């Protein structure tokens, strides 16, 4: 195995880790969004503002997953160029 292919596989693995972490963070943010808005629809006492800040994990998770996809695509492009 050449050093170029091992570097490419490390980048692909790193991209996969970003996608998995982004999925988890997005899920936590989506759950926080649901939990935050339920009291508003049921006319209950609103949650503290910290709960609303947890909702911001949703776009952060999306950004992490998108970054992972871009890293994986870049690593794949490098592997194709190295093989050619």
PDB file of C-alpha atoms in Angstrom:
ATOM      1  CA  UNK A   1       0.000   0.000   0.000  1.00  0.00           C
ATOM      2  CA  UNK A   2       1.485   3.326  -1.005  1.00  0.00           C
ATOM      3  CA  UNK A   3       1.550   6.364   1.230  1.00  0.00           C
ATOM      4  CA  UNK A   4      -0.835   8.269  -1.066  1.00  0.00           C
ATOM      5  CA  UNK A   5      -3.543   5.637  -0.705  1.00  0.00           C
ATOM      6  CA  UNK A   6      -3.157   5.484   3.071  1.00  0.00           C
ATOM      7  CA  UNK A   7      -3.543   9.265   3.299  1.00  0.00           C
ATOM      8  CA  UNK A   8      -6.678   9.042   1.144  1.00  0.00           C
ATOM      9  CA  UNK A   9      -8.199   6.343   3.314  1.00  0.00           C
ATOM     10  CA  UNK A  10      -7.495   8.393   6.446  1.00  0.00           C
ATOM     11  CA  UNK A  11      -9.339  11.372   4.935  1.00  0.00           C
ATOM     12  CA  UNK A  12     -12.273   9.160   3.975  1.00  0.00           C
ATOM     13  CA  UNK A  13     -12.416   7.784   7.516  1.00  0.00           C
ATOM     14  CA  UNK A  14     -12.304  11.309   8.917  1.00  0.00           C
ATOM     15  CA  UNK A  15     -15.169  12.313   6.634  1.00  0.00           C
ATOM     16  CA  UNK A  16     -17.206   9.334   7.821  1.00  0.00           C
ATOM     17  CA  UNK A  17     -16.623  10.339  11.435  1.00  0.00           C
ATOM     18  CA  UNK A  18     -17.842  13.866  10.679  1.00  0.00           C
ATOM     19  CA  UNK A  19     -20.997  12.500   9.022  1.00  0.00           C
ATOM     20  CA  UNK A  20     -21.760  10.200  11.960  1.00  0.00           C
ATOM     21  CA  UNK A  21     -21.111  12.944  14.527  1.00  0.00           C
ATOM     22  CA  UNK A  22     -23.207  15.378  12.504  1.00  0.00           C
ATOM     23  CA  UNK A  23     -26.085  12.909  12.397  1.00  0.00           C
ATOM     24  CA  UNK A  24     -26.023  12.496  16.176  1.00  0.00           C
ATOM     25  CA  UNK A  25     -25.747  16.238  16.842  1.00  0.00           C
ATOM     26  CA  UNK A  26     -28.559  16.942  14.351  1.00  0.00           C
ATOM     27  CA  UNK A  27     -30.757  14.338  16.074  1.00  0.00           C
ATOM     28  CA  UNK A  28     -30.156  15.866  19.497  1.00  0.00           C
ATOM     29  CA  UNK A  29     -30.946  19.312  18.099  1.00  0.00           C
ATOM     30  CA  UNK A  30     -34.137  18.068  16.431  1.00  0.00           C
ATOM     31  CA  UNK A  31     -35.253  16.435  19.664  1.00  0.00           C
ATOM     32  CA  UNK A  32     -34.499  19.640  21.585  1.00  0.00           C
ATOM     33  CA  UNK A  33     -36.527  21.603  19.047  1.00  0.00           C
ATOM     34  CA  UNK A  34     -39.519  19.326  19.509  1.00  0.00           C
ATOM     35  CA  UNK A  35     -39.261  19.435  23.295  1.00  0.00           C
ATOM     36  CA  UNK A  36     -38.933  23.213  23.231  1.00  0.00           C
ATOM     37  CA  UNK A  37     -41.966  23.876  21.051  1.00  0.00           C
ATOM     38  CA  UNK A  38     -44.386  21.403  22.651  1.00  0.00           C
ATOM     39  CA  UNK A  39     -45.052  23.645  25.697  1.00  0.00           C
ATOM     40  CA  UNK A  40     -45.788  26.562  23.368  1.00  0.00           C
ATOM     41  CA  UNK A  41     -48.448  24.607  21.466  1.00  0.00           C
ATOM     42  CA  UNK A  42     -50.014  23.165  24.612  1.00  0.00           C
ATOM     43  CA  UNK A  43     -50.052  26.555  26.387  1.00  0.00           C
ATOM     44  CA  UNK A  44     -47.767  25.354  29.183  1.00  0.00           C
ATOM     45  CA  UNK A  45     -44.970  27.246  30.883  1.00  0.00           C
ATOM     46  CA  UNK A  46     -42.186  27.832  28.345  1.00  0.00           C
ATOM     47  CA  UNK A  47     -38.845  26.196  28.974  1.00  0.00           C
ATOM     48  CA  UNK A  48     -35.796  28.258  29.955  1.00  0.00           C
ATOM     49  CA  UNK A  49     -33.748  29.849  27.195  1.00  0.00           C
ATOM     50  CA  UNK A  50     -31.038  27.181  27.560  1.00  0.00           C
ATOM     51  CA  UNK A  51     -33.451  24.728  25.946  1.00  0.00           C
ATOM     52  CA  UNK A  52     -33.778  27.036  22.956  1.00  0.00           C
ATOM     53  CA  UNK A  53     -30.000  27.182  22.632  1.00  0.00           C
ATOM     54  CA  UNK A  54     -29.926  23.379  22.440  1.00  0.00           C
ATOM     55  CA  UNK A  55     -32.113  23.692  19.360  1.00  0.00           C
ATOM     56  CA  UNK A  56     -29.165  25.359  17.645  1.00  0.00           C
ATOM     57  CA  UNK A  57     -27.455  21.981  17.582  1.00  0.00           C
ATOM     58  CA  UNK A  58     -29.604  21.064  14.600  1.00  0.00           C
ATOM     59  CA  UNK A  59     -27.907  23.407  12.087  1.00  0.00           C
ATOM     60  CA  UNK A  60     -24.534  22.617  13.668  1.00  0.00           C
ATOM     61  CA  UNK A  61     -25.116  18.912  13.054  1.00  0.00           C
ATOM     62  CA  UNK A  62     -26.140  19.641   9.480  1.00  0.00           C
ATOM     63  CA  UNK A  63     -22.926  21.613   8.984  1.00  0.00           C
ATOM     64  CA  UNK A  64     -20.821  18.780  10.447  1.00  0.00           C
ATOM     65  CA  UNK A  65     -22.444  16.194   8.189  1.00  0.00           C
ATOM     66  CA  UNK A  66     -22.023  18.412   5.136  1.00  0.00           C
ATOM     67  CA  UNK A  67     -18.361  18.937   6.001  1.00  0.00           C
ATOM     68  CA  UNK A  68     -17.916  15.174   6.277  1.00  0.00           C
ATOM     69  CA  UNK A  69     -19.506  14.622   2.882  1.00  0.00           C
ATOM     70  CA  UNK A  70     -17.206  17.197   1.313  1.00  0.00           C
ATOM     71  CA  UNK A  71     -14.139  15.642   2.964  1.00  0.00           C
ATOM     72  CA  UNK A  72     -15.134  12.190   1.723  1.00  0.00           C
ATOM     73  CA  UNK A  73     -15.724  13.446  -1.809  1.00  0.00           C
ATOM     74  CA  UNK A  74     -12.380  15.216  -1.819  1.00  0.00           C
ATOM     75  CA  UNK A  75     -10.575  12.108  -0.581  1.00  0.00           C
ATOM     76  CA  UNK A  76     -12.284   9.972  -3.217  1.00  0.00           C
ATOM     77  CA  UNK A  77     -11.274  12.428  -5.941  1.00  0.00           C
ATOM     78  CA  UNK A  78      -7.662  12.249  -4.728  1.00  0.00           C
ATOM     79  CA  UNK A  79      -7.727   8.448  -4.816  1.00  0.00           C
ATOM     80  CA  UNK A  80      -9.052   8.450  -8.384  1.00  0.00           C
ATOM     81  CA  UNK A  81      -6.349  10.879  -9.479  1.00  0.00           C
ATOM     82  CA  UNK A  82      -3.667   8.793  -7.751  1.00  0.00           C
ATOM     83  CA  UNK A  83      -4.841   5.616  -9.505  1.00  0.00           C
ATOM     84  CA  UNK A  84      -4.905   7.262 -12.941  1.00  0.00           C
TER      85      UNK A  84
END
